[in-house]
Amino acid sequence: MKQSVRYVVSNDQVQLAWAEIGRGPPLVKAATWLTHLQYDLDSPVWAHWVRFLGEHFRYIRYDERGCGMSDWNAGELALPRWVEDLETVIDAAGIDRPVALLGISQGAATAIRYAVRHPRRVSHLILYGGYAVGGLRDDDPARAALFRAVMEVAALGWGSDNPAFRRLFAERFVPEGSAEQLAWFNELCRRTTSSANAAALLQARGNIDVRDQLEQVRVPTLVLHAGRDQVAPLAQGRLLASRIPGARFIQLDSCNHVLLEHEPAWREFQDAVLSFTGLARRDARADAGSPARSAVLTARERAVLSLLCEGRSNAQIGWQLGIAEKTVRNHVSSLYRKLGVRSRAEAIVRVHGRRDAS
C-alpha cells in the first residue's frame, strides 16, 4: 500500500497535512496529537494501525494543527477548531458518502461533536480510549491533580535533551511497550511538536467537556476501552457508552492507551471494528500460502524470521540485532500471527515450503 500526503488550508489559514491509504469504504480518523504522517509508517507503535485500517478501508488521517507535518504555528487550540479541521479534511478528501469516523483518545470528543453536527455524513462512530471530560474538568480530584502535574512536566521538559521528561508520556501511553517501542515513542514526542505546543495542547485537552453532546448522537456507535488505561480512565469509556443512545461497549484486556500489535486486545479490536462495520477480514492470513505473504512483515520482523529459520534462540537473535529478548518474543508472536502459524517449525515450512523442518 502506498500513502498519498496532501495539504489543505484551514478556516484560519493553518496548513493541515492529511494522508490517505488503501481502498474500500471511507474511514476517517479524527486527529490526535503525537502523530507524524510519515514517521508513523515505520513505527513499532502505529504502523500496524495504519496497515490494518488501510487493508480494509480508504483510510484518511491527518496531523493535528501544531503537530507532525501540519503547521506548528497552530493558531487557536480548542475543540471547536478541531471539529472545523475535521470538516476541512473530509471536504478536501472529496468523500461523497457517509464515513466511518474513528475517535481515539481526545479525538473521541472531536468525532462526537462532528457526528452530532453532521449525522447524515457519518455511517459508524468508533471510539477507542476516549473521554467525554478532560482531566481539568473531572470531578475526581486525583485525576485533575495528576493532569496538572503532567502539564507542568511538558512545559518544563518537552524539548529537553534529557529524554526522561518525554519518557513519562511514553510509559503512560504504552506501559507494556518494549524498550524499542518506548524509545520510538519518546522520539515521536520530540519530533511531533514543541514544548509550547505540547503544554497548550494539554491545556486544551484538559478542558474538554462533551457530556452535553452524548445523548444527541444519532449514529451507530462502538465504544472500546482498555480496562487498565492509564491515560483515559475506564470510567470515561463507560460514561461514553452509557450516555450515547444504543452504543455498544467492549472492554479490552490491556493497559496500553495505544494498543500494541503483539497483544490479544489488538486482535479483538480489529475483529470488533470489522464486525461493527460489516466487513470481512482481508489480511494476508487469507492467503497464507502465497510467496508474497512475507511482504506484510516489517523489516525487523523479516530479520527476526531469517535468524529464526537459522535455528537461533530468542537470546541469540536479540544479541545479534541489538534488541531485548522480550522484544524478540513480541516480534516472533507478531510474525506467527501474520504467517498463520503456531511454532518455529511451521514458520520454517511456510518460508521454505519444506515438510521436513524440525
mmCIF file of C-alpha atoms in Angstrom:
data_model
loop_
_atom_site.group_PDB
_atom_site.id
_atom_site.type_symbol
_atom_site.label_atom_id
_atom_site.label_comp_id
_atom_site.label_asym_id
_atom_site.label_seq_id
_atom_site.Cartn_x
_atom_site.Cartn_y
_atom_site.Cartn_z
ATOM 1 C CA MET A 1 0.000 0.000 0.000
ATOM 2 C CA LYS A 2 1.227 3.455 -0.895
ATOM 3 C CA GLN A 3 0.361 6.528 1.134
ATOM 4 C CA SER A 4 -0.526 9.829 -0.512
ATOM 5 C CA VAL A 5 0.086 13.021 1.524
ATOM 6 C CA ARG A 6 -1.587 16.347 0.707
ATOM 7 C CA TYR A 7 -2.127 19.734 2.359
ATOM 8 C CA VAL A 8 -5.264 21.760 2.917
ATOM 9 C CA VAL A 9 -5.661 25.212 4.493
ATOM 10 C CA SER A 10 -7.993 25.535 7.484
ATOM 11 C CA ASN A 11 -10.553 28.271 8.018
ATOM 12 C CA ASP A 12 -7.972 30.295 9.980
ATOM 13 C CA GLN A 13 -5.156 29.719 7.444
ATOM 14 C CA VAL A 14 -3.322 26.880 9.203
ATOM 15 C CA GLN A 15 -1.862 24.273 6.824
ATOM 16 C CA LEU A 16 -3.079 20.779 7.699
ATOM 17 C CA ALA A 17 -1.271 17.710 6.372
ATOM 18 C CA TRP A 18 -3.559 14.788 5.570
ATOM 19 C CA ALA A 19 -2.986 11.381 4.032
ATOM 20 C CA GLU A 20 -4.931 8.506 2.577
ATOM 21 C CA ILE A 21 -4.018 4.876 2.093
ATOM 22 C CA GLY A 22 -5.942 1.807 0.957
ATOM 23 C CA ARG A 23 -9.215 1.213 -0.840
ATOM 24 C CA GLY A 24 -12.698 0.465 0.391
ATOM 25 C CA PRO A 25 -15.362 2.315 2.342
ATOM 26 C CA PRO A 26 -14.031 5.572 3.786
ATOM 27 C CA LEU A 27 -12.828 5.673 7.383
ATOM 28 C CA VAL A 28 -11.542 8.957 8.778
ATOM 29 C CA LYS A 29 -9.539 9.223 11.999
ATOM 30 C CA ALA A 30 -10.124 12.413 13.974
ATOM 31 C CA ALA A 31 -6.709 13.843 14.777
ATOM 32 C CA THR A 32 -4.839 13.138 17.971
ATOM 33 C CA TRP A 33 -1.527 14.582 18.969
ATOM 34 C CA LEU A 34 1.743 12.632 18.923
ATOM 35 C CA THR A 35 1.366 11.574 15.292
ATOM 36 C CA HIS A 36 3.508 12.167 12.226
ATOM 37 C CA LEU A 37 2.133 11.037 8.857
ATOM 38 C CA GLN A 38 5.494 9.836 7.546
ATOM 39 C CA TYR A 39 7.274 8.766 10.737
ATOM 40 C CA ASP A 40 4.322 6.633 11.851
ATOM 41 C CA LEU A 41 4.518 4.338 8.807
ATOM 42 C CA ASP A 42 7.638 2.578 10.092
ATOM 43 C CA SER A 43 6.890 2.825 13.788
ATOM 44 C CA PRO A 44 6.576 -0.159 16.125
ATOM 45 C CA VAL A 45 3.655 1.638 17.810
ATOM 46 C CA TRP A 46 1.467 2.999 14.975
ATOM 47 C CA ALA A 47 2.385 1.081 11.807
ATOM 48 C CA HIS A 48 0.042 -1.844 12.484
ATOM 49 C CA TRP A 49 -2.876 0.590 12.905
ATOM 50 C CA VAL A 50 -2.164 2.130 9.504
ATOM 51 C CA ARG A 51 -1.693 -1.288 7.905
ATOM 52 C CA PHE A 52 -4.908 -2.792 9.301
ATOM 53 C CA LEU A 53 -7.110 0.197 8.503
ATOM 54 C CA GLY A 54 -5.540 0.601 5.047
ATOM 55 C CA GLU A 55 -6.200 -3.073 4.263
ATOM 56 C CA HIS A 56 -9.941 -2.662 4.823
ATOM 57 C CA PHE A 57 -10.821 0.976 4.249
ATOM 58 C CA ARG A 58 -9.929 4.072 2.334
ATOM 59 C CA TYR A 59 -8.159 5.251 5.472
ATOM 60 C CA ILE A 60 -7.815 9.024 5.876
ATOM 61 C CA ARG A 61 -5.892 10.626 8.719
ATOM 62 C CA TYR A 62 -4.244 13.975 9.361
ATOM 63 C CA ASP A 63 -1.715 15.534 11.693
ATOM 64 C CA GLU A 64 -3.343 17.858 14.198
ATOM 65 C CA ARG A 65 -2.589 21.562 13.986
ATOM 66 C CA GLY A 66 0.601 22.163 15.949
ATOM 67 C CA CYS A 67 1.853 18.607 15.350
ATOM 68 C CA GLY A 68 3.656 16.410 12.864
ATOM 69 C CA MET A 69 3.639 17.651 9.267
ATOM 70 C CA SER A 70 0.902 20.241 9.894
ATOM 71 C CA ASP A 71 1.748 23.846 10.804
ATOM 72 C CA TRP A 72 3.366 24.170 14.213
ATOM 73 C CA ASN A 73 2.241 27.805 14.236
ATOM 74 C CA ALA A 74 -1.063 26.386 15.308
ATOM 75 C CA GLY A 75 -3.398 29.301 15.863
ATOM 76 C CA GLU A 76 -6.301 28.533 18.189
ATOM 77 C CA LEU A 77 -6.153 25.216 20.054
ATOM 78 C CA ALA A 78 -9.656 24.309 21.185
ATOM 79 C CA LEU A 79 -12.331 21.720 20.475
ATOM 80 C CA PRO A 80 -14.467 23.890 18.141
ATOM 81 C CA ARG A 81 -11.424 24.494 15.953
ATOM 82 C CA TRP A 82 -10.560 20.763 15.931
ATOM 83 C CA VAL A 83 -14.075 19.983 14.674
ATOM 84 C CA GLU A 84 -13.662 22.567 11.914
ATOM 85 C CA ASP A 85 -10.343 20.962 10.942
ATOM 86 C CA LEU A 86 -12.024 17.561 10.676
ATOM 87 C CA GLU A 87 -14.689 19.102 8.447
ATOM 88 C CA THR A 88 -11.979 20.676 6.301
ATOM 89 C CA VAL A 89 -10.114 17.403 5.798
ATOM 90 C CA ILE A 90 -13.259 15.413 4.969
ATOM 91 C CA ASP A 91 -14.255 18.070 2.431
ATOM 92 C CA ALA A 92 -10.754 18.061 0.920
ATOM 93 C CA ALA A 93 -10.868 14.284 0.532
ATOM 94 C CA GLY A 94 -13.926 14.635 -1.703
ATOM 95 C CA ILE A 95 -15.869 11.901 0.061
ATOM 96 C CA ASP A 96 -19.358 11.609 -1.415
ATOM 97 C CA ARG A 97 -20.801 9.043 1.006
ATOM 98 C CA PRO A 98 -21.150 8.702 4.788
ATOM 99 C CA VAL A 99 -17.869 7.864 6.515
ATOM 100 C CA ALA A 100 -16.898 5.642 9.402
ATOM 101 C CA LEU A 101 -15.400 8.007 11.963
ATOM 102 C CA LEU A 102 -12.658 6.852 14.351
ATOM 103 C CA GLY A 103 -12.025 8.860 17.512
ATOM 104 C CA ILE A 104 -9.070 7.803 19.652
ATOM 105 C CA SER A 105 -8.297 9.461 22.998
ATOM 106 C CA GLN A 106 -9.094 13.185 22.732
ATOM 107 C CA GLY A 107 -10.113 12.561 19.113
ATOM 108 C CA ALA A 108 -13.263 10.963 20.512
ATOM 109 C CA ALA A 109 -14.615 14.371 21.561
ATOM 110 C CA THR A 110 -13.930 15.781 18.094
ATOM 111 C CA ALA A 111 -15.623 12.799 16.449
ATOM 112 C CA ILE A 112 -18.648 13.077 18.744
ATOM 113 C CA ARG A 113 -19.097 16.782 18.004
ATOM 114 C CA TYR A 114 -18.808 16.115 14.261
ATOM 115 C CA ALA A 115 -21.318 13.239 14.400
ATOM 116 C CA VAL A 116 -23.825 15.407 16.251
ATOM 117 C CA ARG A 117 -23.364 18.235 13.749
ATOM 118 C CA HIS A 118 -23.385 16.017 10.634
ATOM 119 C CA PRO A 119 -25.305 12.810 11.414
ATOM 120 C CA ARG A 120 -26.029 12.100 7.735
ATOM 121 C CA ARG A 121 -22.328 12.187 6.900
ATOM 122 C CA VAL A 122 -21.364 9.500 9.456
ATOM 123 C CA SER A 123 -22.145 5.815 8.895
ATOM 124 C CA HIS A 124 -20.388 4.476 12.006
ATOM 125 C CA LEU A 125 -18.800 6.109 15.057
ATOM 126 C CA ILE A 126 -15.906 4.150 16.600
ATOM 127 C CA LEU A 127 -14.427 5.443 19.864
ATOM 128 C CA TYR A 128 -11.313 3.926 21.452
ATOM 129 C CA GLY A 129 -9.690 5.142 24.674
ATOM 130 C CA GLY A 130 -11.900 8.209 24.513
ATOM 131 C CA TYR A 131 -13.213 10.547 27.155
ATOM 132 C CA ALA A 132 -16.101 12.981 27.426
ATOM 133 C CA VAL A 133 -14.485 15.199 30.050
ATOM 134 C CA GLY A 134 -10.857 16.288 30.283
ATOM 135 C CA GLY A 135 -8.599 15.999 33.287
ATOM 136 C CA LEU A 136 -9.005 19.628 34.359
ATOM 137 C CA ARG A 137 -12.804 19.338 34.369
ATOM 138 C CA ASP A 138 -13.068 15.939 36.027
ATOM 139 C CA ASP A 139 -14.900 15.599 39.317
ATOM 140 C CA ASP A 140 -12.122 13.261 40.506
ATOM 141 C CA PRO A 141 -9.556 15.499 42.273
ATOM 142 C CA ALA A 142 -6.809 12.886 41.909
ATOM 143 C CA ARG A 143 -7.166 12.817 38.113
ATOM 144 C CA ALA A 144 -7.194 16.606 37.970
ATOM 145 C CA ALA A 145 -4.058 16.867 40.144
ATOM 146 C CA LEU A 146 -2.217 14.292 38.019
ATOM 147 C CA PHE A 147 -3.200 16.094 34.843
ATOM 148 C CA ARG A 148 -1.854 19.411 36.144
ATOM 149 C CA ALA A 149 1.420 17.696 37.068
ATOM 150 C CA VAL A 150 1.744 16.227 33.581
ATOM 151 C CA MET A 151 1.122 19.666 32.066
ATOM 152 C CA GLU A 152 3.910 21.146 34.181
ATOM 153 C CA VAL A 153 6.354 18.435 33.135
ATOM 154 C CA ALA A 154 5.510 19.064 29.471
ATOM 155 C CA ALA A 155 6.042 22.806 29.796
ATOM 156 C CA LEU A 156 9.398 22.368 31.526
ATOM 157 C CA GLY A 157 10.996 19.475 29.713
ATOM 158 C CA TRP A 158 9.392 18.566 26.408
ATOM 159 C CA GLY A 159 12.189 19.932 24.237
ATOM 160 C CA SER A 160 14.963 18.995 26.645
ATOM 161 C CA ASP A 161 17.893 16.831 25.569
ATOM 162 C CA ASN A 162 17.105 14.727 28.631
ATOM 163 C CA PRO A 163 14.577 12.085 27.442
ATOM 164 C CA ALA A 164 13.329 11.473 30.994
ATOM 165 C CA PHE A 165 10.641 14.160 30.641
ATOM 166 C CA ARG A 166 9.150 12.651 27.481
ATOM 167 C CA ARG A 167 9.561 9.116 28.797
ATOM 168 C CA LEU A 168 6.828 9.945 31.311
ATOM 169 C CA PHE A 169 4.411 10.200 28.397
ATOM 170 C CA ALA A 170 5.729 7.100 26.662
ATOM 171 C CA GLU A 171 5.281 4.929 29.737
ATOM 172 C CA ARG A 172 1.757 6.210 30.335
ATOM 173 C CA PHE A 173 0.688 5.604 26.738
ATOM 174 C CA VAL A 174 2.343 2.194 26.225
ATOM 175 C CA PRO A 175 3.323 0.872 29.679
ATOM 176 C CA GLU A 176 3.735 -2.658 28.287
ATOM 177 C CA GLY A 177 5.893 -1.488 25.398
ATOM 178 C CA SER A 178 9.303 -2.969 24.711
ATOM 179 C CA ALA A 179 12.454 -0.883 25.092
ATOM 180 C CA GLU A 180 12.378 -0.305 21.333
ATOM 181 C CA GLN A 181 8.752 0.839 21.376
ATOM 182 C CA LEU A 182 9.289 3.156 24.344
ATOM 183 C CA ALA A 183 12.379 4.666 22.704
ATOM 184 C CA TRP A 184 10.455 5.213 19.491
ATOM 185 C CA PHE A 185 7.534 6.841 21.306
ATOM 186 C CA ASN A 186 9.948 9.094 23.167
ATOM 187 C CA GLU A 187 11.484 10.205 19.867
ATOM 188 C CA LEU A 188 7.997 10.682 18.409
ATOM 189 C CA CYS A 189 7.206 13.147 21.190
ATOM 190 C CA ARG A 190 10.314 15.169 20.313
ATOM 191 C CA ARG A 191 9.622 15.126 16.589
ATOM 192 C CA THR A 192 5.924 15.890 16.588
ATOM 193 C CA THR A 193 5.595 19.161 18.463
ATOM 194 C CA SER A 194 7.295 21.879 20.525
ATOM 195 C CA SER A 195 7.282 22.375 24.282
ATOM 196 C CA ALA A 196 4.969 25.370 23.968
ATOM 197 C CA ASN A 197 2.537 23.481 21.745
ATOM 198 C CA ALA A 198 2.615 20.406 23.991
ATOM 199 C CA ALA A 199 1.668 22.490 27.020
ATOM 200 C CA ALA A 200 -1.052 24.363 25.116
ATOM 201 C CA LEU A 201 -2.473 21.140 23.656
ATOM 202 C CA LEU A 202 -2.607 19.535 27.078
ATOM 203 C CA GLN A 203 -4.376 22.588 28.476
ATOM 204 C CA ALA A 204 -6.956 22.340 25.699
ATOM 205 C CA ARG A 205 -7.377 18.593 26.273
ATOM 206 C CA GLY A 206 -7.878 19.156 29.966
ATOM 207 C CA ASN A 207 -10.790 21.488 29.293
ATOM 208 C CA ILE A 208 -12.723 19.123 27.001
ATOM 209 C CA ASP A 209 -16.312 18.533 28.075
ATOM 210 C CA VAL A 210 -18.809 17.000 25.649
ATOM 211 C CA ARG A 211 -21.102 15.406 28.211
ATOM 212 C CA ASP A 212 -23.984 17.545 26.975
ATOM 213 C CA GLN A 213 -23.467 16.182 23.445
ATOM 214 C CA LEU A 214 -23.562 12.449 24.155
ATOM 215 C CA GLU A 215 -27.321 11.948 24.176
ATOM 216 C CA GLN A 216 -27.552 13.841 20.880
ATOM 217 C CA VAL A 217 -25.523 11.237 18.954
ATOM 218 C CA ARG A 218 -27.796 9.555 16.403
ATOM 219 C CA VAL A 219 -25.383 7.264 14.544
ATOM 220 C CA PRO A 220 -24.392 3.641 15.290
ATOM 221 C CA THR A 221 -21.616 3.788 17.894
ATOM 222 C CA LEU A 222 -18.995 1.320 19.130
ATOM 223 C CA VAL A 223 -17.018 2.209 22.271
ATOM 224 C CA LEU A 224 -13.852 0.244 23.068
ATOM 225 C CA HIS A 225 -11.635 0.884 26.071
ATOM 226 C CA ALA A 226 -8.587 -0.754 27.634
ATOM 227 C CA GLY A 227 -9.505 -1.921 31.109
ATOM 228 C CA ARG A 228 -6.321 -0.595 32.722
ATOM 229 C CA ASP A 229 -5.755 2.507 30.605
ATOM 230 C CA GLN A 230 -3.562 4.994 32.494
ATOM 231 C CA VAL A 231 -4.296 7.970 30.229
ATOM 232 C CA ALA A 232 -8.083 7.779 29.906
ATOM 233 C CA PRO A 233 -9.714 6.007 32.861
ATOM 234 C CA LEU A 234 -12.072 3.116 32.127
ATOM 235 C CA ALA A 235 -14.852 5.133 33.752
ATOM 236 C CA GLN A 236 -14.661 7.567 30.842
ATOM 237 C CA GLY A 237 -15.283 4.816 28.316
ATOM 238 C CA ARG A 238 -18.225 3.560 30.341
ATOM 239 C CA LEU A 239 -19.595 7.105 30.514
ATOM 240 C CA LEU A 240 -19.492 7.409 26.720
ATOM 241 C CA ALA A 241 -21.237 4.074 26.236
ATOM 242 C CA SER A 242 -23.905 4.745 28.872
ATOM 243 C CA ARG A 243 -24.859 8.187 27.552
ATOM 244 C CA ILE A 244 -24.725 7.603 23.767
ATOM 245 C CA PRO A 245 -28.036 6.021 22.694
ATOM 246 C CA GLY A 246 -27.639 2.407 21.597
ATOM 247 C CA ALA A 247 -23.845 2.389 21.932
ATOM 248 C CA ARG A 248 -22.111 -0.978 22.185
ATOM 249 C CA PHE A 249 -19.297 -1.229 24.745
ATOM 250 C CA ILE A 250 -16.285 -3.572 24.671
ATOM 251 C CA GLN A 251 -13.716 -3.620 27.469
ATOM 252 C CA LEU A 252 -10.319 -4.789 26.235
ATOM 253 C CA ASP A 253 -7.805 -6.643 28.405
ATOM 254 C CA SER A 254 -4.927 -4.176 28.125
ATOM 255 C CA CYS A 255 -3.245 -1.322 29.949
ATOM 256 C CA ASN A 256 -1.972 0.359 26.761
ATOM 257 C CA HIS A 257 -3.624 3.574 25.636
ATOM 258 C CA VAL A 258 -2.264 2.768 22.163
ATOM 259 C CA LEU A 259 -2.832 -0.942 21.514
ATOM 260 C CA LEU A 260 0.344 -2.785 20.526
ATOM 261 C CA GLU A 261 0.453 -5.313 17.736
ATOM 262 C CA HIS A 262 1.511 -8.351 19.773
ATOM 263 C CA GLU A 263 -1.244 -8.163 22.398
ATOM 264 C CA PRO A 264 -4.523 -10.122 22.114
ATOM 265 C CA ALA A 265 -6.503 -6.914 22.683
ATOM 266 C CA TRP A 266 -5.312 -5.643 19.304
ATOM 267 C CA ARG A 267 -6.807 -8.656 17.523
ATOM 268 C CA GLU A 268 -10.032 -8.183 19.485
ATOM 269 C CA PHE A 269 -10.119 -4.514 18.470
ATOM 270 C CA GLN A 270 -9.722 -5.437 14.801
ATOM 271 C CA ASP A 271 -12.432 -8.097 14.921
ATOM 272 C CA ALA A 272 -14.833 -5.716 16.673
ATOM 273 C CA VAL A 273 -14.280 -2.927 14.135
ATOM 274 C CA LEU A 274 -14.759 -5.261 11.162
ATOM 275 C CA SER A 275 -17.877 -6.811 12.673
ATOM 276 C CA PHE A 276 -19.330 -3.412 13.534
ATOM 277 C CA THR A 277 -18.749 -2.017 10.034
ATOM 278 C CA GLY A 278 -19.924 -5.213 8.326
ATOM 279 C CA LEU A 279 -16.606 -6.064 6.677
ATOM 280 C CA ALA A 280 -14.771 -9.373 6.356
ATOM 281 C CA ARG A 281 -11.127 -9.633 7.337
ATOM 282 C CA ARG A 282 -8.880 -9.094 4.327
ATOM 283 C CA ASP A 283 -5.401 -9.565 5.756
ATOM 284 C CA ALA A 284 -2.761 -11.805 4.277
ATOM 285 C CA ARG A 285 -3.806 -14.645 6.554
ATOM 286 C CA ALA A 286 -6.451 -15.388 3.933
ATOM 287 C CA ASP A 287 -3.614 -16.209 1.519
ATOM 288 C CA ALA A 288 -1.107 -17.724 3.902
ATOM 289 C CA GLY A 289 0.392 -19.985 1.242
ATOM 290 C CA SER A 290 1.338 -17.167 -1.090
ATOM 291 C CA PRO A 291 5.047 -16.336 -1.537
ATOM 292 C CA ALA A 292 4.062 -12.688 -1.154
ATOM 293 C CA ARG A 293 2.865 -13.404 2.381
ATOM 294 C CA SER A 294 6.075 -12.095 3.942
ATOM 295 C CA ALA A 295 5.506 -8.687 2.342
ATOM 296 C CA VAL A 296 3.296 -7.684 5.277
ATOM 297 C CA LEU A 297 6.135 -8.240 7.753
ATOM 298 C CA THR A 298 8.094 -5.239 8.935
ATOM 299 C CA ALA A 299 11.811 -5.073 8.185
ATOM 300 C CA ARG A 300 12.603 -6.013 11.781
ATOM 301 C CA GLU A 301 10.187 -8.962 11.685
ATOM 302 C CA ARG A 302 11.816 -10.234 8.488
ATOM 303 C CA ALA A 303 15.228 -10.034 10.160
ATOM 304 C CA VAL A 304 13.928 -11.978 13.172
ATOM 305 C CA LEU A 305 12.311 -14.557 10.878
ATOM 306 C CA SER A 306 15.547 -15.066 8.943
ATOM 307 C CA LEU A 307 17.505 -15.748 12.122
ATOM 308 C CA LEU A 308 14.712 -17.917 13.491
ATOM 309 C CA CYS A 309 14.949 -20.077 10.349
ATOM 310 C CA GLU A 310 18.687 -20.465 11.023
ATOM 311 C CA GLY A 311 17.803 -22.094 14.339
ATOM 312 C CA ARG A 312 18.822 -19.167 16.562
ATOM 313 C CA SER A 313 17.305 -18.837 20.037
ATOM 314 C CA ASN A 314 15.477 -15.671 21.141
ATOM 315 C CA ALA A 315 18.509 -14.674 23.203
ATOM 316 C CA GLN A 316 20.837 -15.152 20.213
ATOM 317 C CA ILE A 317 18.526 -13.192 17.925
ATOM 318 C CA GLY A 318 18.341 -10.371 20.464
ATOM 319 C CA TRP A 319 22.129 -10.258 20.785
ATOM 320 C CA GLN A 320 22.649 -10.173 17.011
ATOM 321 C CA LEU A 321 20.028 -7.489 16.377
ATOM 322 C CA GLY A 322 20.843 -5.466 19.484
ATOM 323 C CA ILE A 323 17.364 -5.665 20.982
ATOM 324 C CA ALA A 324 15.944 -7.084 24.218
ATOM 325 C CA GLU A 325 14.855 -10.718 24.371
ATOM 326 C CA LYS A 326 11.332 -9.540 25.301
ATOM 327 C CA THR A 327 11.267 -7.509 22.082
ATOM 328 C CA VAL A 328 12.262 -10.612 20.117
ATOM 329 C CA ARG A 329 9.386 -12.543 21.696
ATOM 330 C CA ASN A 330 6.980 -9.780 20.676
ATOM 331 C CA HIS A 331 8.253 -9.882 17.094
ATOM 332 C CA VAL A 332 8.027 -13.682 16.990
ATOM 333 C CA SER A 333 4.429 -13.597 18.253
ATOM 334 C CA SER A 334 3.555 -10.973 15.655
ATOM 335 C CA LEU A 335 5.094 -12.813 12.724
ATOM 336 C CA TYR A 336 3.481 -16.114 13.818
ATOM 337 C CA ARG A 337 0.112 -14.372 13.686
ATOM 338 C CA LYS A 338 0.810 -12.831 10.289
ATOM 339 C CA LEU A 339 2.062 -16.107 8.817
ATOM 340 C CA GLY A 340 -0.816 -18.060 10.319
ATOM 341 C CA VAL A 341 1.492 -20.486 12.171
ATOM 342 C CA ARG A 342 1.897 -21.616 15.778
ATOM 343 C CA SER A 343 5.527 -22.768 16.007
ATOM 344 C CA ARG A 344 9.021 -22.261 14.633
ATOM 345 C CA ALA A 345 8.750 -25.461 12.638
ATOM 346 C CA GLU A 346 5.569 -24.248 10.959
ATOM 347 C CA ALA A 347 7.198 -20.879 10.233
ATOM 348 C CA ILE A 348 10.154 -22.607 8.559
ATOM 349 C CA VAL A 349 7.807 -24.732 6.472
ATOM 350 C CA ARG A 350 5.883 -21.600 5.475
ATOM 351 C CA VAL A 351 9.048 -19.811 4.407
ATOM 352 C CA HIS A 352 10.873 -22.700 2.712
ATOM 353 C CA GLY A 353 7.944 -24.875 1.694
ATOM 354 C CA ARG A 354 9.517 -27.943 3.307
ATOM 355 C CA ARG A 355 7.712 -30.605 5.277
ATOM 356 C CA ASP A 356 10.829 -31.986 6.895
ATOM 357 C CA ALA A 357 11.504 -28.982 9.147
ATOM 358 C CA SER A 358 12.125 -29.805 12.758
#
